[in-house]
CSV table of C-alpha atoms in Angstrom, one decimal:
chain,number,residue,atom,x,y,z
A,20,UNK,CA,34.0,-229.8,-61.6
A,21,UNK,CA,36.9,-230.0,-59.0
A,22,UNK,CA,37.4,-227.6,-56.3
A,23,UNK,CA,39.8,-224.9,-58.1
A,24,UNK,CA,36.9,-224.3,-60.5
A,25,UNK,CA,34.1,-224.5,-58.4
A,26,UNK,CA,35.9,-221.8,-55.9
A,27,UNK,CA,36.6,-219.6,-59.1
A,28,UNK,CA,33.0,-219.5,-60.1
A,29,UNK,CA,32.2,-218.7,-56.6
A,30,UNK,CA,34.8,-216.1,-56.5
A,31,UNK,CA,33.3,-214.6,-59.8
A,32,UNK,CA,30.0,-213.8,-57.9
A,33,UNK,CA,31.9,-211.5,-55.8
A,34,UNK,CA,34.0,-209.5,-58.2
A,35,UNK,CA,35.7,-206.3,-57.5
A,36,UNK,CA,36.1,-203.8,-60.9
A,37,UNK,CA,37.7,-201.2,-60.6
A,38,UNK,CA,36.6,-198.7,-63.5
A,39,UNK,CA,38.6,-196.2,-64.8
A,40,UNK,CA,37.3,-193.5,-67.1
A,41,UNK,CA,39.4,-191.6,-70.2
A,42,UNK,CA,38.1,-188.4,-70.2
A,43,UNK,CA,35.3,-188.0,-72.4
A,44,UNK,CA,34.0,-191.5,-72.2
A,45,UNK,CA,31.6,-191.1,-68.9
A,46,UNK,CA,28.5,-192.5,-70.9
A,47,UNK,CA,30.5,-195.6,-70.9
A,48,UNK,CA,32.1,-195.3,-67.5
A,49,UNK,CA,28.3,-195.2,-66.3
A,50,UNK,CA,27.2,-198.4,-68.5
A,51,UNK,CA,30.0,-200.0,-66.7
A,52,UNK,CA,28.9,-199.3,-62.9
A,53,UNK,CA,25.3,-200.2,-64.0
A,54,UNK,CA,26.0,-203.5,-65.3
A,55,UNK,CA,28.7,-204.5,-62.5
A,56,UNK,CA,25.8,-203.5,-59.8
A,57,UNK,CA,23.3,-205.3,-61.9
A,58,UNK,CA,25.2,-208.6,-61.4
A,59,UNK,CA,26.0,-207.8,-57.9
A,60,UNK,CA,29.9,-207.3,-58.3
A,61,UNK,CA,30.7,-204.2,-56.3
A,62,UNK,CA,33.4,-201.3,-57.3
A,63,UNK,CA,36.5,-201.5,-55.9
A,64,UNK,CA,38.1,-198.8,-54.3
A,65,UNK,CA,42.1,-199.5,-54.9
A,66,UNK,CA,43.9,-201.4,-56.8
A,67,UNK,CA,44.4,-203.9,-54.0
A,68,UNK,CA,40.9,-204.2,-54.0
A,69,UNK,CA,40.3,-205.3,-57.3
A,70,UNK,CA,39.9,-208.2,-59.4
A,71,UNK,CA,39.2,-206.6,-62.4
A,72,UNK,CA,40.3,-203.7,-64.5
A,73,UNK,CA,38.4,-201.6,-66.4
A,74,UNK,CA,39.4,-199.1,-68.9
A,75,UNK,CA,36.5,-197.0,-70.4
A,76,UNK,CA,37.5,-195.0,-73.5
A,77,UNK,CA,40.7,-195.0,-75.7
A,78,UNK,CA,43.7,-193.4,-73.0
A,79,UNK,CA,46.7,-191.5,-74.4
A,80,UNK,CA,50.7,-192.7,-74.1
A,81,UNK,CA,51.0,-191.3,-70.6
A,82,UNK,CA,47.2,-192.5,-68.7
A,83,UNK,CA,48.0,-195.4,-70.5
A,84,UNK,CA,51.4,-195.9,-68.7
A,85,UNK,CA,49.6,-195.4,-65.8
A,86,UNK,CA,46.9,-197.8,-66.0
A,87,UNK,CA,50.0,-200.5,-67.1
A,88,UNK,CA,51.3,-200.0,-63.6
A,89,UNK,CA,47.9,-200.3,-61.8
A,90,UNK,CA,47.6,-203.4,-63.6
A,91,UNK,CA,50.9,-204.6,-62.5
A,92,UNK,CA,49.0,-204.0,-58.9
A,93,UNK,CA,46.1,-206.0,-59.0
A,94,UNK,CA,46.3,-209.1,-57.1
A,95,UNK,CA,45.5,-212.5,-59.1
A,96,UNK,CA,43.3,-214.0,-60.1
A,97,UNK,CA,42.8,-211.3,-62.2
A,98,UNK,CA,40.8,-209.6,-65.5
A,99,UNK,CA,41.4,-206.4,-68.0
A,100,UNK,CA,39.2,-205.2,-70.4
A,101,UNK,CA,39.0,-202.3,-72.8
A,102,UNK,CA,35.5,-200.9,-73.6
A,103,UNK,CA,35.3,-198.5,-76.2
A,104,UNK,CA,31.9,-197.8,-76.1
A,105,UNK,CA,28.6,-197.9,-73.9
A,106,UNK,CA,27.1,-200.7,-76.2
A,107,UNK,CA,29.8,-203.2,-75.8
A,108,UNK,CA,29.8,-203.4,-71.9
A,109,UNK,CA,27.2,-206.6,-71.4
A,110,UNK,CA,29.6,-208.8,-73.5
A,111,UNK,CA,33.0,-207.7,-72.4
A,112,UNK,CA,31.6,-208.3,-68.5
A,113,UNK,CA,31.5,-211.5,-70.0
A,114,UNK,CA,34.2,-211.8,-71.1
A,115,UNK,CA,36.2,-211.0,-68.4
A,116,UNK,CA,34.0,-213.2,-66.1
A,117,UNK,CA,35.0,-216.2,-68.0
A,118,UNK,CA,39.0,-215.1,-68.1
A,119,UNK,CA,38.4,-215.3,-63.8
A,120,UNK,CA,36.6,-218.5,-64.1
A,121,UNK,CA,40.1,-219.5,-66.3
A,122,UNK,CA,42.0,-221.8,-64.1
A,123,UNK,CA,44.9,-222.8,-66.9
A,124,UNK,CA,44.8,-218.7,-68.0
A,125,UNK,CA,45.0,-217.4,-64.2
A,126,UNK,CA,48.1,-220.0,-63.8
A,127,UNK,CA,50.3,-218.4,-66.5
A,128,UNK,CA,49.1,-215.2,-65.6
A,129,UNK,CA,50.6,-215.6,-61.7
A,130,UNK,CA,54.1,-217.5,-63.5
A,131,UNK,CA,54.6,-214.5,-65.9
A,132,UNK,CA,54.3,-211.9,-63.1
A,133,UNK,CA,57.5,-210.3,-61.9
A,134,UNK,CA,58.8,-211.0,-58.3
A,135,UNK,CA,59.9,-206.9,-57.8
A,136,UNK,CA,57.0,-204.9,-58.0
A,137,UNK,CA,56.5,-202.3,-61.2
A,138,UNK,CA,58.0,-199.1,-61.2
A,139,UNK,CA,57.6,-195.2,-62.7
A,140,UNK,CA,59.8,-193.4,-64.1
A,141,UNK,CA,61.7,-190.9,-61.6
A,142,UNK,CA,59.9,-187.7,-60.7
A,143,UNK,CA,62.7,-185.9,-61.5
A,144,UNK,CA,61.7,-187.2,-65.9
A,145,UNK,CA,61.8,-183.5,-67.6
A,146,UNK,CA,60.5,-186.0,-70.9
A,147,UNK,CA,58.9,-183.6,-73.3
A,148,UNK,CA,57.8,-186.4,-75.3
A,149,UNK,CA,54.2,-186.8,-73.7
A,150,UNK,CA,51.8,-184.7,-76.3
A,151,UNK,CA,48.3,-185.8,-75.0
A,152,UNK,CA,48.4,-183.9,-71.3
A,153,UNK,CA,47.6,-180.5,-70.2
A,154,UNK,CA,49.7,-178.8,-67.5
A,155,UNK,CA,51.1,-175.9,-65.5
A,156,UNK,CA,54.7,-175.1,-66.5
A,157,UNK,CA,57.1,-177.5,-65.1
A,158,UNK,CA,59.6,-180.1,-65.6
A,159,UNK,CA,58.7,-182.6,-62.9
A,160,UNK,CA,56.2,-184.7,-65.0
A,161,UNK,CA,56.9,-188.2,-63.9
A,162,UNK,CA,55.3,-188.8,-60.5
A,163,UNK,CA,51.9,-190.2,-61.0
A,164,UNK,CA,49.4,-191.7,-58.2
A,165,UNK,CA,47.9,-194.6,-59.3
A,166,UNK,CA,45.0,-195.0,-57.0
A,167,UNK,CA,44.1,-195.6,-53.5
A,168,UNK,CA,42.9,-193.4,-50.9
A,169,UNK,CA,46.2,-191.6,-49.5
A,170,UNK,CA,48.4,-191.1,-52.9
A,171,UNK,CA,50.5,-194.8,-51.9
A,172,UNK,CA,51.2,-195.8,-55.0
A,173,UNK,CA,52.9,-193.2,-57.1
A,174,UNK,CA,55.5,-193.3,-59.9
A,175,UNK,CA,58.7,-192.2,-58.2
A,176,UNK,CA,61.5,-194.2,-58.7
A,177,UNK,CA,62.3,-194.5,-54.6
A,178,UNK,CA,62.7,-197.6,-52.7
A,179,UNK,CA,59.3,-199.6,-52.8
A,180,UNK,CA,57.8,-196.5,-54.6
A,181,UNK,CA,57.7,-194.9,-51.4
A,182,UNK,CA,58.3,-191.2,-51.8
A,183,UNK,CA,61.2,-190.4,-49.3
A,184,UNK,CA,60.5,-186.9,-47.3
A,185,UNK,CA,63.3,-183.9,-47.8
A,186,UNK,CA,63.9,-181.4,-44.8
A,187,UNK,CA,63.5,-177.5,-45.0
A,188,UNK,CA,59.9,-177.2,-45.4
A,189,UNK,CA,58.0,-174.6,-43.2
A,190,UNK,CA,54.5,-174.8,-42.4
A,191,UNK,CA,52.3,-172.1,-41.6
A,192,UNK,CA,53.2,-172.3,-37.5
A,193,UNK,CA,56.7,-171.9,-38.2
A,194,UNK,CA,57.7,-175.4,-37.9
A,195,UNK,CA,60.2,-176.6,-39.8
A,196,UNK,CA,58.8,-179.8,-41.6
A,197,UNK,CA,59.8,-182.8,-43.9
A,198,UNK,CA,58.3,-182.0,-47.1
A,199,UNK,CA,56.9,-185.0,-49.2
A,200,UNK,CA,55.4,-184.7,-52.5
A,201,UNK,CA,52.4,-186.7,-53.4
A,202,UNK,CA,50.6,-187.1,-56.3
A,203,UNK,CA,46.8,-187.8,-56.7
A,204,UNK,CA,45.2,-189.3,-59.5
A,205,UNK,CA,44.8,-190.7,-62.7
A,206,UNK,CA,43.7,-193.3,-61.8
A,207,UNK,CA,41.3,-193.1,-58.9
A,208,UNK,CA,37.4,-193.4,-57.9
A,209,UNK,CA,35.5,-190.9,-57.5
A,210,UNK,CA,38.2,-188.4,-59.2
A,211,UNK,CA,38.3,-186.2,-62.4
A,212,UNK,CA,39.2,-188.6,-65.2
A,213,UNK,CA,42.5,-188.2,-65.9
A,214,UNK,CA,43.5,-185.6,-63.6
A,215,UNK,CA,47.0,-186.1,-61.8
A,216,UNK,CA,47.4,-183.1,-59.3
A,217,UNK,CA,50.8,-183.3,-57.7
A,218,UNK,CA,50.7,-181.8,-53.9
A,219,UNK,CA,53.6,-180.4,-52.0
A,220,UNK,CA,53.0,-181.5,-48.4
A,221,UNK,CA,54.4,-179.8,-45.1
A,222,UNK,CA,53.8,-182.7,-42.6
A,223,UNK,CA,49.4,-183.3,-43.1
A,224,UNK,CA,48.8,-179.9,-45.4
A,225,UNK,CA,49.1,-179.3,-48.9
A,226,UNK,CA,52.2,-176.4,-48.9
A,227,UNK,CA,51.6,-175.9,-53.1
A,228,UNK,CA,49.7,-178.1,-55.8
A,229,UNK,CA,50.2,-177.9,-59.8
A,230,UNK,CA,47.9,-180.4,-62.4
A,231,UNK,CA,48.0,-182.0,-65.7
A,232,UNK,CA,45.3,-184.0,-67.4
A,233,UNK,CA,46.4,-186.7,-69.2
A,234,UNK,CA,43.7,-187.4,-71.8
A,235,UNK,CA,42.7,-189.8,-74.5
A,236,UNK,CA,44.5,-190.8,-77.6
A,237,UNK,CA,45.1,-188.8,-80.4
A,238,UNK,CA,42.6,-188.7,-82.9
A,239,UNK,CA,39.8,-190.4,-81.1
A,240,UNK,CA,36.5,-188.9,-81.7
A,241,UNK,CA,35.1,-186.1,-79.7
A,242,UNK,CA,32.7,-187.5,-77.4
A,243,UNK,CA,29.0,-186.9,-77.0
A,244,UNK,CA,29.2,-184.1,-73.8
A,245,UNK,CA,27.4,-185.1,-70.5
A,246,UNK,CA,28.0,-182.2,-68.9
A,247,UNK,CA,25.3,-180.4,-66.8
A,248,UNK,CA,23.0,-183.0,-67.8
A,249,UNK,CA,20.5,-184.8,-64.5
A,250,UNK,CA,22.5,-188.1,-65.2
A,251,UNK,CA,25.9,-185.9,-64.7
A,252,UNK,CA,24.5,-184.0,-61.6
A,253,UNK,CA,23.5,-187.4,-59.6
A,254,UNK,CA,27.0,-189.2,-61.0
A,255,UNK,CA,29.0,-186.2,-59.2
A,256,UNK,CA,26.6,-186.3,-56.2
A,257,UNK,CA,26.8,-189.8,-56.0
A,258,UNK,CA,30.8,-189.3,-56.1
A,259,UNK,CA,30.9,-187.0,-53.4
A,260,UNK,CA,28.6,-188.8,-51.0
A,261,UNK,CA,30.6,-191.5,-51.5
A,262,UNK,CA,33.7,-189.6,-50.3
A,263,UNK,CA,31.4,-188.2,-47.4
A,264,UNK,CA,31.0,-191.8,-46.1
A,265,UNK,CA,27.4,-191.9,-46.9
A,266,UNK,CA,27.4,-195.2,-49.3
A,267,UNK,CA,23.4,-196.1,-48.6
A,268,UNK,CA,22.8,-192.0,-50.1
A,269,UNK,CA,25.3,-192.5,-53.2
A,270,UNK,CA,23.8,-195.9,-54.2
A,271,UNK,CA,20.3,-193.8,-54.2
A,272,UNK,CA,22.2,-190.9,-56.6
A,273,UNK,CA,23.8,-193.5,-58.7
A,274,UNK,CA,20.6,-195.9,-59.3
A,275,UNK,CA,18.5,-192.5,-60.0
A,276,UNK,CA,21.3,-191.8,-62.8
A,277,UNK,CA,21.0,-195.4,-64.4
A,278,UNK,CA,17.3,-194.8,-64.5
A,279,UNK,CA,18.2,-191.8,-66.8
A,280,UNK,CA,20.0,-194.1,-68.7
A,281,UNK,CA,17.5,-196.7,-68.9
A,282,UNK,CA,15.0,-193.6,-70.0
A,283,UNK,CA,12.9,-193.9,-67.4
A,284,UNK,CA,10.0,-191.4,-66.9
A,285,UNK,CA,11.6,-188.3,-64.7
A,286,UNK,CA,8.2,-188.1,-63.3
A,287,UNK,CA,9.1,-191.7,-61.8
A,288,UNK,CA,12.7,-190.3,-60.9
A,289,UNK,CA,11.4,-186.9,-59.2
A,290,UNK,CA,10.0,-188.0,-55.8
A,291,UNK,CA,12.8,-190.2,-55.7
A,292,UNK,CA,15.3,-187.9,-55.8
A,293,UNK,CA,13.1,-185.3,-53.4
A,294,UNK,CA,12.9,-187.7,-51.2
A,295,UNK,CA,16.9,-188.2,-51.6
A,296,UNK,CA,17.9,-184.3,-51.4
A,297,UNK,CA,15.3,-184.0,-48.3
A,298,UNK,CA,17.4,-186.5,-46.4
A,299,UNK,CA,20.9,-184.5,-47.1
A,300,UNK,CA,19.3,-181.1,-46.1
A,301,UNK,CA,18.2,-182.8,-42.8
A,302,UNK,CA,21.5,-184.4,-41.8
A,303,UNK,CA,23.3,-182.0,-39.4
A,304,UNK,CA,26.7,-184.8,-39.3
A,305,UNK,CA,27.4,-184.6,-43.2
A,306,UNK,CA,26.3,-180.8,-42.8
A,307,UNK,CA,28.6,-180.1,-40.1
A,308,UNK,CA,31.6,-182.7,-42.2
A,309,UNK,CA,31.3,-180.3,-45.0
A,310,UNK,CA,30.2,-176.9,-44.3
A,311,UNK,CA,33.2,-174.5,-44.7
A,312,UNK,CA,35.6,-176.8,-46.5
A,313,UNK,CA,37.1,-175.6,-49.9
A,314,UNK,CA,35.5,-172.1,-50.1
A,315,UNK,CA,35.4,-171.2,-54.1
A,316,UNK,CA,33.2,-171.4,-56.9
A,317,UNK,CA,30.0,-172.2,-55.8
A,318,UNK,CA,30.4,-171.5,-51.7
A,319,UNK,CA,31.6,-174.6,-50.4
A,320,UNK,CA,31.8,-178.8,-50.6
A,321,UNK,CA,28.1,-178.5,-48.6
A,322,UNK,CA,27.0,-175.6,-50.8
A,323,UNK,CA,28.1,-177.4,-54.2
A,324,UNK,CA,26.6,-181.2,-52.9
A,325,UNK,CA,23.0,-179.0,-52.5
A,326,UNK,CA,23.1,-177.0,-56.2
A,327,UNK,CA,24.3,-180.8,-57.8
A,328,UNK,CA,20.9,-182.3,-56.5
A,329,UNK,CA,19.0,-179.0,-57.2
A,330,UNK,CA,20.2,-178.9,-60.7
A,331,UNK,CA,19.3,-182.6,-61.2
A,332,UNK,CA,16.1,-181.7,-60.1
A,333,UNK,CA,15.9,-178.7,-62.3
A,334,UNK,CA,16.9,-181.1,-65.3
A,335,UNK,CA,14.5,-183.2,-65.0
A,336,UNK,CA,12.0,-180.7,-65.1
A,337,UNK,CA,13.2,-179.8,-68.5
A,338,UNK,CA,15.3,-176.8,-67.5
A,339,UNK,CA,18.7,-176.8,-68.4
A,340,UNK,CA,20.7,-175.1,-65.7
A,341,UNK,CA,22.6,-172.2,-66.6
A,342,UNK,CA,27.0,-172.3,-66.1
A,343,UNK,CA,30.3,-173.0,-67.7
A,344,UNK,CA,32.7,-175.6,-66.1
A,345,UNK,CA,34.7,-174.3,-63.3
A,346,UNK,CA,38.1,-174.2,-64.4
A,347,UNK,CA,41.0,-176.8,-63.6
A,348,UNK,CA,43.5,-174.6,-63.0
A,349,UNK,CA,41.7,-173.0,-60.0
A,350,UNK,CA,41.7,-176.4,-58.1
A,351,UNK,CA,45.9,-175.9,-56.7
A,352,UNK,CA,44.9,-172.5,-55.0
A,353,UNK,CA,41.9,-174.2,-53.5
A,354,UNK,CA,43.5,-177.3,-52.3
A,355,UNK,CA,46.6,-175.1,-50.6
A,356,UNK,CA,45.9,-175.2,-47.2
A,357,UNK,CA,44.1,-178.0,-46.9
A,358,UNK,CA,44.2,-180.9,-44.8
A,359,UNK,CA,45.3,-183.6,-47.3
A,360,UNK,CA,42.4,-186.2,-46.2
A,361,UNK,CA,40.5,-183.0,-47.5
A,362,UNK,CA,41.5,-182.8,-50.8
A,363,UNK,CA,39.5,-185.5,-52.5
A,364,UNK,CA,36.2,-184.2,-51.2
A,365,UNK,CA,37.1,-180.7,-52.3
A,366,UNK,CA,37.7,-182.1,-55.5
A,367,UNK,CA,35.1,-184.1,-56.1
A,368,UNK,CA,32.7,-181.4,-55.1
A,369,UNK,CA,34.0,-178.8,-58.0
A,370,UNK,CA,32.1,-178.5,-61.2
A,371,UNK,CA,35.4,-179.9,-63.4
A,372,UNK,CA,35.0,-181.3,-66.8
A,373,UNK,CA,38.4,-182.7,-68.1
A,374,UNK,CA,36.9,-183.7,-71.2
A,375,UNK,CA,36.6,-179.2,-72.1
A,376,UNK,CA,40.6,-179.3,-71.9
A,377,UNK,CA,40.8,-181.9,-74.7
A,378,UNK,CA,38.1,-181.7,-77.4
A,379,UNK,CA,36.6,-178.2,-77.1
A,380,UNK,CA,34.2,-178.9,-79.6
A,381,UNK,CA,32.8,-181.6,-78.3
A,382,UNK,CA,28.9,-182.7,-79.3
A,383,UNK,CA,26.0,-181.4,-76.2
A,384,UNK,CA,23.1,-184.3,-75.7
C-alpha cells in the first residue's frame, strides 16, 4: 500500500457527511446520522465541511438543483450517495467509503471539476416551470441558500455568488440602511427539510421574510409520518440544542432517538431522558440564551425546547400528545424583527412539518 492510499484510508476514519433530508424521508434521514455516529464519522455542518453528500429521499426538479450546486461545493476527495430508504443505509455507507478510499476515481473527479465555481440562476428567475414547491405569491424564485451558518452560499447570479447590498432601506431607528436579501435553506442542518425562506435584511435584522418548500419528486410514495412521535420530539430537541451550542446535550437527545429506533425498552429510555430534561431546566445560561426569543405558538424557543422533551416523555409513556403542526406560513411574521443570527433557533424551535404541505394523506406510525 503506498502512501496516497494509506492516507485515504486514514482519511476515511474521519469522514464528514453532510445529510440532507427530502421532506418526508426523516426515518431515513435518522438511519443515516445513526450509522455515520456508529462508525465514528461526524456530521458536517457546511458544505465546506464535508466529504460526503448525502441525499435521503427522492428530491424534486428544484431541491434537486440545489443539492447539484452544494455538490459542486464540497471540497475533494469527495462522495454522493442517494438513499432511498432506511434499509439501504449500511451498504451505501459503504459504498461511499470505498469511492473515498478511490485514489484513480478521486483523480478524475478533481480533473473534471470546473476552475469558476457553480452558479444559480438570477434571483430575479420569474420561471413558472418549478411544480413541486409551495410558496407565498411572488416572482423572485431563484435565490436559494445552500447551506452554512450565515446564508453564504446562495443562488444569485452576482459576482462570486455574493449578494450585492441595494440602498434605501430603513430600519426601525430610522436609519437608512443597505438592504441585502438572503436566503436560508434547503439545504441546511438542523433546518426544515426543504424549506427555503428568503429574508429581507436592513443591516443585522430581518426587514420581511416569504418561504417555499421545495419537496420530493412527483409521484413518490407518501411517507410513513413521524410526526409527534418520542423519536420526532428528541430529533427536534436534539436540533435545537445543537443550534444552542449545547453539542454534549444534543448527542444525549439524538442517541435516546436511535434507541427508539433500535426498539429499545422506553423503560430503559425514561430515566435517561429525565435525567436529560433535568439538566436543561437547571441551566440558567441556555435559559437566559433563549427565554423571550421568537414569541408564537407555543410561548417561546425556551418554552417550545421544554414541551419537545415533555412530549417525548409523554410518548414514551404511551400517551400520544395532543396538536396539529404549526403552520409554515406563520414562520416570516415571526422571524421579522429578528436578529438574523436568531433566525435558525427560532426556526428550529417551531413545531413545522414540511412533509403536511406535500402529501396530506400521509400514513401515522
Amino acid at each position: 500500500m503506498d502512501l496516497r492510499q494509506r492516507l485515504a484510508t486514514v482519511a476515511v476514519h474521519r469522514t464528514s457527511a453532510l445529510v440532507v433530508e427530502v421532506p418526508g424521508w426523516a426515518r431515513t434521514r435518522w438511519a443515516v446520522e445513526r450509522e455515520v455516529r456508529r462508525r465514528g464519522w461526524r456530521l458536517a455542518v457546511s458544505p465546506a465541511d464535508a466529504d460526503l453528500l448525502v441525499t435521503c429521499g427522492r428530491p424534486g426538479p428544484r431541491l434537486a438543483d440545489a443539492l447539484d450546486l452544494v455538490w459542486a461545493q464540497l471540497p475533494g476527495p469527495r462522495a454522493r450517495l442517494d438513499v432511498p430508504t432506511s434499509t439501504a443505509v449500511a451498504d451505501a455507507l459503504n459504498e461511499a467509503a470505498a469511492q473515498l478510499r478511490d485514489d484513480e476515481r478521486q483523480r478524475r473527479d478533481a480533473a473534471d471539476r470546473p476552475v469558476e465555481p457553480a452558479m444559480g440562476t438570477p434571483a430575479e428567475d420569474d420561471s413558472t416551470a418549478e411544480d413541486d414547491g409551495d410558496a407565498q405569491e411572488d416572482d423572485d424564485h431563484g435565490d436559494m441558500d445552500m447551506g452554512g451558518d450565515h446564508g453564504d452560499m446562495d443562488m444569485d447570479m452576482e459576482p462570486g455568488g455574493i449578494p450585492l447590498a441595494s440602498g434605501g432601506g430603513g430600519d426601525r431607528d430610522g436609519l437608512d440602511l443597505d438592504v441585502l436579501h438572503v436566503p436560508l435553506g434547503p439545504v441546511l442542518p438542523c433546518w426544515p427539510p426543504g424549506l427555503l425562506l428568503h429574508c429581507t435584511l436592513h443591516g443585522d435584522v430581518v426587514a420581511e421574510a416569504r418561504f417555499e418548500v421545495l419537496g420530493a419528486a412527483a409521484g413518490s410514495p407518501p411517507p410513513r409520518r413521524t410526526y409527534r412521535t418520542p423519536a420526532d420530539r428528541l430529533d427536534r430537541a436534539a436540533q435545537l440544542l445543537t443550534l444552542a451550542g449545547w453539542d454534549d446535550a444534543a448527542t444525549q437527545a439524538a442517541r435516546l432517538r436511535d434507541d427508539l429506533l433500535d426498539a429499545a425498552d422506553p423503560a430503559f429510555c425514561v430515566p435517561v431522558l429525565d435525567r436529560l430534561t433535568r439538566r436543561v431546566r437547571r441551566s440558567r445560561s441556555l435559559r437566559w440564551s433563549l427565554r423571550g426569543l421568537g414569541d408564537g405558538p407555543g410561548g417561546d424557543v425556551w418554552d417550545r425546547l421544554l414541551e419537545l422533551l415533555e412530549e417525548a416523555r409523554a410518548g414514551l409513556a404511551g400517551q400520544q400528545p395532543a396538536g396539529s403542526p404549526t403552520p409554515v406560513d406563520v414562520v416570516p411574521d415571526l422571524v421579522a424583527g429578528l436578529e438574523f443570527s436568531a433566525v435558525r433557533l427560532v426556526v428550529a424551535s417551531l413545531d413545522l412539518d414540511p412533509t403536511a404541505q406535500h402529501h396530506p394523506h400521509a400514513v401515522s406510525t
